[in-house]
Short mmCIF file of C-alpha atoms in Angstrom, two decimals:
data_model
loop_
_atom_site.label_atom_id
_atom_site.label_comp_id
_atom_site.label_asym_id
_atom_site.label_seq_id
_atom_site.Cartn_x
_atom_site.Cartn_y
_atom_site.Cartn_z
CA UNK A 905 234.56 89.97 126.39
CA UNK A 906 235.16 93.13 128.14
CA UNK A 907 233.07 95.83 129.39
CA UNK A 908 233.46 99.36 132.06
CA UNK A 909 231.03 100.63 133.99
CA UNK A 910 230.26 102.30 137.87
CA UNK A 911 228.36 100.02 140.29
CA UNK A 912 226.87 99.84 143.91
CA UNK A 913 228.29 97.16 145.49
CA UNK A 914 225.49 94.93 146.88
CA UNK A 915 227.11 91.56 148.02
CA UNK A 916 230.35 89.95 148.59
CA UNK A 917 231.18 86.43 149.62
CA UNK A 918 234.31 84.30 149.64
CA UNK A 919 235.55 82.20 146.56
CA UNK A 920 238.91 80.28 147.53
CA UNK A 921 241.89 81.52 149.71
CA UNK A 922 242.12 84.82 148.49
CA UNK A 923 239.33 85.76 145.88
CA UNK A 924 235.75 87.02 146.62
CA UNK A 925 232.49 86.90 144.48
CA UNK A 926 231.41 90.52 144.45
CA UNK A 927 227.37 91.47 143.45
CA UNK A 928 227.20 94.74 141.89
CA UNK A 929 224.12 96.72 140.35
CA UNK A 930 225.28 98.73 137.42
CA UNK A 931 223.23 101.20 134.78
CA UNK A 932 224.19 99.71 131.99
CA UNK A 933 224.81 95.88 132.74
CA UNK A 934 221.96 95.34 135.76
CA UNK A 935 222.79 92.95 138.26
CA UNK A 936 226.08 91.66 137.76
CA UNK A 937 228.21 89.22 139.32
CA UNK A 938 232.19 88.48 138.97
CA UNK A 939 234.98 87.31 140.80
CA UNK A 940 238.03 90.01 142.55
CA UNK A 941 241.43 88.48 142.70
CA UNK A 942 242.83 88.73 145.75
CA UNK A 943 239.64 90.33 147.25
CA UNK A 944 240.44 89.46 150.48
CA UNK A 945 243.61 91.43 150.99
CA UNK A 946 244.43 94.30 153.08
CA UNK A 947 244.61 96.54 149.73
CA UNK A 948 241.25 95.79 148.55
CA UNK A 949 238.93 94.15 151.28
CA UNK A 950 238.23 97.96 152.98
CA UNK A 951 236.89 99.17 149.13
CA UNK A 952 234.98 95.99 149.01
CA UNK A 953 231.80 97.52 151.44
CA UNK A 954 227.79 96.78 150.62
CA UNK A 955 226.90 100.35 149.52
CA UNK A 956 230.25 101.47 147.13
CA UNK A 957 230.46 103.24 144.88
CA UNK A 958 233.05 101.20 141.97
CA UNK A 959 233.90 101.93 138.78
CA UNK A 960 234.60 98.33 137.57
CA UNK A 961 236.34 96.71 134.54
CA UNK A 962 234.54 93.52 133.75
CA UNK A 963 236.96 90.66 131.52
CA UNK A 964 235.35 86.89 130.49
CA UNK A 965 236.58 84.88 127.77
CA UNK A 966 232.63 84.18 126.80
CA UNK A 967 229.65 86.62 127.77
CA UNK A 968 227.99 83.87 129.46
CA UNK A 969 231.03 83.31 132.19
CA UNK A 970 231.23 85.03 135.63
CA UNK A 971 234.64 86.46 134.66
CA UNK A 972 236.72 88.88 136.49
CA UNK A 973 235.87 92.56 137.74
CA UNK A 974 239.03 95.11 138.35
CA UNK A 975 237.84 97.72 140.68
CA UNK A 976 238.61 101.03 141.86
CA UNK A 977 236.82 103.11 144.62
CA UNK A 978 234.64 106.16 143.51
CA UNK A 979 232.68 106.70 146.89
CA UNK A 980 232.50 105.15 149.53
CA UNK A 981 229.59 104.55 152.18
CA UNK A 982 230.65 102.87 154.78
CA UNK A 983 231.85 105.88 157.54
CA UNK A 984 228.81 107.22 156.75
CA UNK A 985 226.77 103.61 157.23
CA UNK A 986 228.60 102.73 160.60
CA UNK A 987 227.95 106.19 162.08
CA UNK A 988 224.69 105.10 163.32
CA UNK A 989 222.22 101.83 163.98
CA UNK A 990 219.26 103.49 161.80
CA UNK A 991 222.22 104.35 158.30
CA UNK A 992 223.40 100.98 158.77
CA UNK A 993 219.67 99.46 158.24
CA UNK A 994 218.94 101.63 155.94
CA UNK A 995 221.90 100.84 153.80
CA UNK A 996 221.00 97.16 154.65
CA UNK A 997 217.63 97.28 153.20
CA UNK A 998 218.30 98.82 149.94
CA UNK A 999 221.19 96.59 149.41
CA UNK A 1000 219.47 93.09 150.08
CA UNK A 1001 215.93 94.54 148.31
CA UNK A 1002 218.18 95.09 144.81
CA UNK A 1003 219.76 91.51 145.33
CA UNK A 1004 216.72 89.81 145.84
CA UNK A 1005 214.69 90.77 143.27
CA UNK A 1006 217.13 92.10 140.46
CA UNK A 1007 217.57 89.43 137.40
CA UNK A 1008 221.03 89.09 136.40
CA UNK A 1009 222.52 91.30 133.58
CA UNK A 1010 219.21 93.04 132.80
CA UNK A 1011 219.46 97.06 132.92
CA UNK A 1012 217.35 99.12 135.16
CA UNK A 1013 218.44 102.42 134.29
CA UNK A 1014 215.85 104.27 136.41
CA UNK A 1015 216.00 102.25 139.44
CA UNK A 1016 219.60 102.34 139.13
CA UNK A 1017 219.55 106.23 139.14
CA UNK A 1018 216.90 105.60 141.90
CA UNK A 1019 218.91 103.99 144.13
CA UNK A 1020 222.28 106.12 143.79
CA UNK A 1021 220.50 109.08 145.31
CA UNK A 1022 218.92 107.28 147.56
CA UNK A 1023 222.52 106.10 149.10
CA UNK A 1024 223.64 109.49 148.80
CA UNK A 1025 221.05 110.65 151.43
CA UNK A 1026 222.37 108.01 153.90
CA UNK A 1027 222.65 109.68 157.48
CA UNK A 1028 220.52 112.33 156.92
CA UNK A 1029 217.20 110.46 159.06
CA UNK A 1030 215.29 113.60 159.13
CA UNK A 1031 214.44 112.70 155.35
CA UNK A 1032 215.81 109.54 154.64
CA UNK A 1033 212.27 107.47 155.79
CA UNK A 1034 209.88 109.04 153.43
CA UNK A 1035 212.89 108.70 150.11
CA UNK A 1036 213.47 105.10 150.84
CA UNK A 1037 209.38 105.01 150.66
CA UNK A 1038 209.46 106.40 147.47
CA UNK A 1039 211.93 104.22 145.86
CA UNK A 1040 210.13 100.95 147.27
CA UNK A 1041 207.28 102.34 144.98
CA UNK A 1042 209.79 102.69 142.17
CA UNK A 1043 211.21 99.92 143.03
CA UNK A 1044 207.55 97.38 143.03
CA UNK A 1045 206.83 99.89 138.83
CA UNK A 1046 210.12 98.80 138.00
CA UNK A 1047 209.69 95.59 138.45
CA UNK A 1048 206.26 95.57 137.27
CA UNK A 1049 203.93 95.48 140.06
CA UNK A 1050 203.32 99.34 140.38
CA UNK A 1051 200.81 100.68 142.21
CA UNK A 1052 197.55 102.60 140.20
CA UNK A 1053 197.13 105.67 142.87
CA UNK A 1054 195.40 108.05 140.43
CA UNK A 1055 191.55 106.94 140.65
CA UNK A 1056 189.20 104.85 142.63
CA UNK A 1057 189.01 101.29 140.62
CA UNK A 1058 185.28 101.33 141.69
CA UNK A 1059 183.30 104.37 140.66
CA UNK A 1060 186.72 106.08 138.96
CA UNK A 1061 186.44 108.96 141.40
CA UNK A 1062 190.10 111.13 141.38
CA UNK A 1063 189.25 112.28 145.92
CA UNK A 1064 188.51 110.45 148.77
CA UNK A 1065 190.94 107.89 147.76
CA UNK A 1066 191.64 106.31 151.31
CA UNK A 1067 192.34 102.45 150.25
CA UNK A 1068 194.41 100.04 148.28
CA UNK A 1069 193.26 96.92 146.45
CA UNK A 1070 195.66 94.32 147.96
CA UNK A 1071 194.89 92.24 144.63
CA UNK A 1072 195.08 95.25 141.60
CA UNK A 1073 197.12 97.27 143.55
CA UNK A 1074 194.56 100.40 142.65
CA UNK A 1075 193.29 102.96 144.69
CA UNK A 1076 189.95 102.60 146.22
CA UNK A 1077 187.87 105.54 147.52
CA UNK A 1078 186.01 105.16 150.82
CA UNK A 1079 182.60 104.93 148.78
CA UNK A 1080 184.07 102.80 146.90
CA UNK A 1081 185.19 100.06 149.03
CA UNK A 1082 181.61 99.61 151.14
CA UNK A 1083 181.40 96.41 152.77
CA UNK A 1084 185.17 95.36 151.67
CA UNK A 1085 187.03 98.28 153.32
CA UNK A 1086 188.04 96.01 156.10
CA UNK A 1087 189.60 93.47 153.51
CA UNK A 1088 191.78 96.50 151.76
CA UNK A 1089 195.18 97.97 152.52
CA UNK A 1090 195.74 101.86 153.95
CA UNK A 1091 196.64 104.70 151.56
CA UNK A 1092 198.18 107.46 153.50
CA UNK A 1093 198.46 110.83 151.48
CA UNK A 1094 201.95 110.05 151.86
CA UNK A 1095 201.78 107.44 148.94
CA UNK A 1096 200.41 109.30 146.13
CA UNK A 1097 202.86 112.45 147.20
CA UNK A 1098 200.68 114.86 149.16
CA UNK A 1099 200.30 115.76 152.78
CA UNK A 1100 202.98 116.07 155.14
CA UNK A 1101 204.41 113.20 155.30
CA UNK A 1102 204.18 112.43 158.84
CA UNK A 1103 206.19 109.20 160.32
CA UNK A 1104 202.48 107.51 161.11
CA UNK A 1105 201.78 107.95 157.81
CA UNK A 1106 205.11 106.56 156.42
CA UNK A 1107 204.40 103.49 158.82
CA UNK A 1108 201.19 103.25 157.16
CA UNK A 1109 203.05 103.84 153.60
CA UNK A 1110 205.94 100.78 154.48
CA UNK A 1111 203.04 98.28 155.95
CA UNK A 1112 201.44 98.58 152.58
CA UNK A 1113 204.12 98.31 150.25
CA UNK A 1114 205.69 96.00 152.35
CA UNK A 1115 202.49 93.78 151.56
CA UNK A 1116 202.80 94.36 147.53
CA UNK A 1117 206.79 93.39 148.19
CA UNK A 1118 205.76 90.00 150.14
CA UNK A 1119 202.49 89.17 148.02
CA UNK A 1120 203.12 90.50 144.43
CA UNK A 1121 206.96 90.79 143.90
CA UNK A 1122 208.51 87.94 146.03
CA UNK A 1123 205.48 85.64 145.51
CA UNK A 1124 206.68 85.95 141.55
CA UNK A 1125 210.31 84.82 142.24
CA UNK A 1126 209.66 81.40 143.84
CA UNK A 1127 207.50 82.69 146.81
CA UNK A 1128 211.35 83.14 148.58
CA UNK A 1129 211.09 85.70 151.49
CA UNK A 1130 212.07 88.74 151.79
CA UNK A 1131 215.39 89.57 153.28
CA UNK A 1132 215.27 89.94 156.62
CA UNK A 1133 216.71 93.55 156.80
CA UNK A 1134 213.77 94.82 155.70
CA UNK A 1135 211.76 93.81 157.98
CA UNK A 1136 214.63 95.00 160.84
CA UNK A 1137 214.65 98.64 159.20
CA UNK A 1138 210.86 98.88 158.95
CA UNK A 1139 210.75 97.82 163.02
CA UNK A 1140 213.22 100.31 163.63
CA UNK A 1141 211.25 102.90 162.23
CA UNK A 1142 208.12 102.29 163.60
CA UNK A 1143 209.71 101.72 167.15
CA UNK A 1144 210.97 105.05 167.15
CA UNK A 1145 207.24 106.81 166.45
#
């Protein structure tokens, strides 16, 4: 079995004396894990970084082995990362989100795409907050617990949309919600793509998609929590408003 592809690399741990277990996300073969001889030398270690860019040969002798990846660098993030605390959480995040909740060898094409430019914009913080918003909500559609911003699920009403159903995930309009407002999540313009995207309003945007991520999306892989980093990027933002 034999297959070539480009990857982000999103994990790497140690297997023997000199080989490492690498986690990659690739277009065409998802979430995909296989083992680097001689990983940890001085050659290939430094290419080996959460955030590269690989183009990666994968070789099994059955499909359903971990076999072997050959890699080669195509871009890497790292410089760019390390430059600052806020790149280096923000690399963090996206990394641990896709290994948490990606299934193994399943393609997400999309998200994949998603999450390339996403990297790409690392160190640029003057826009970086409100893209990595965006994917999380591509991120909770893709793996299907999207959010229904388009009309109130009460009286169907397409303005005043101010809420979110914590259960449905739908927009609720502030007629709408009556008595239950205090039980339902914010919806900053931000979310459906309008207003200026302020920073309060992308704290607003991460402490309700943060809640679909927690209740909906990790709930429905074992109730597991999320990664940590997360939580240590979305503090970092917020403590900088």
């Amino acid at each position: 079995m034999e297959w070539r592809d480009q990857g982000i690399l999103l994990e790497t741990r140690r297997h023997g004396e000199t080989s490492v277990i690498i986690e990659v996300f690739t277009p065409e073969h998802g979430r995909h894990a296989g083992i680097v001889r001689g990983g940890v030398s001085r050659k290939i270690a430094p290419i080996l970084q959460p955030g590269a860019q690989l183009d990666l040969v994968w070789r099994a002798r059955l499909e359903e082995h971990i076999g072997s990846f050959t890699v080669e660098p195509l871009r890497s993030r790292a410089a760019i990362a390390m430059a600052s605390r806020q790149s280096l959480a923000a690399l963090n995040t996206v990394t641990a989100l896709l290994g948490f909740c990606l299934p193994e060898r399943v393609p997400h094409g999309p998200l994949y795409a998603r999450s390339e430019a996403l990297l790409d914009l690392l160190g640029r913080w003057e826009v970086w907050p409100l893209a990595y918003l965006q994917w999380e909500l591509a991120l909770l559609e893709e793996m299907g617990h999207g959010l229904d911003l388009s009309s109130c699920a009460v009286t169907g009403a397409v303005d005043g949309l101010i809420y979110v159903s914590p259960k449905s995930g739908r927009a609720v309009s502030a007629k709408g919600a009556g008595d239950w407002a205090d039980k339902l999540l914010p919806l900053p313009d931000v979310l459906s793509g309008e207003g200026e995207a302020s920073d309060a309003e992308i704290a607003q945007g991460f402490a309700t998609t943060g809640y679909f991520l927690s209740a909906h999306l990790a709930a429905g892989l074992g109730n597991r929590p999320l990664p940590e980093a997360r939580a240590r990027f979305v503090d970092m933002f917020n403590r900088g408003l």
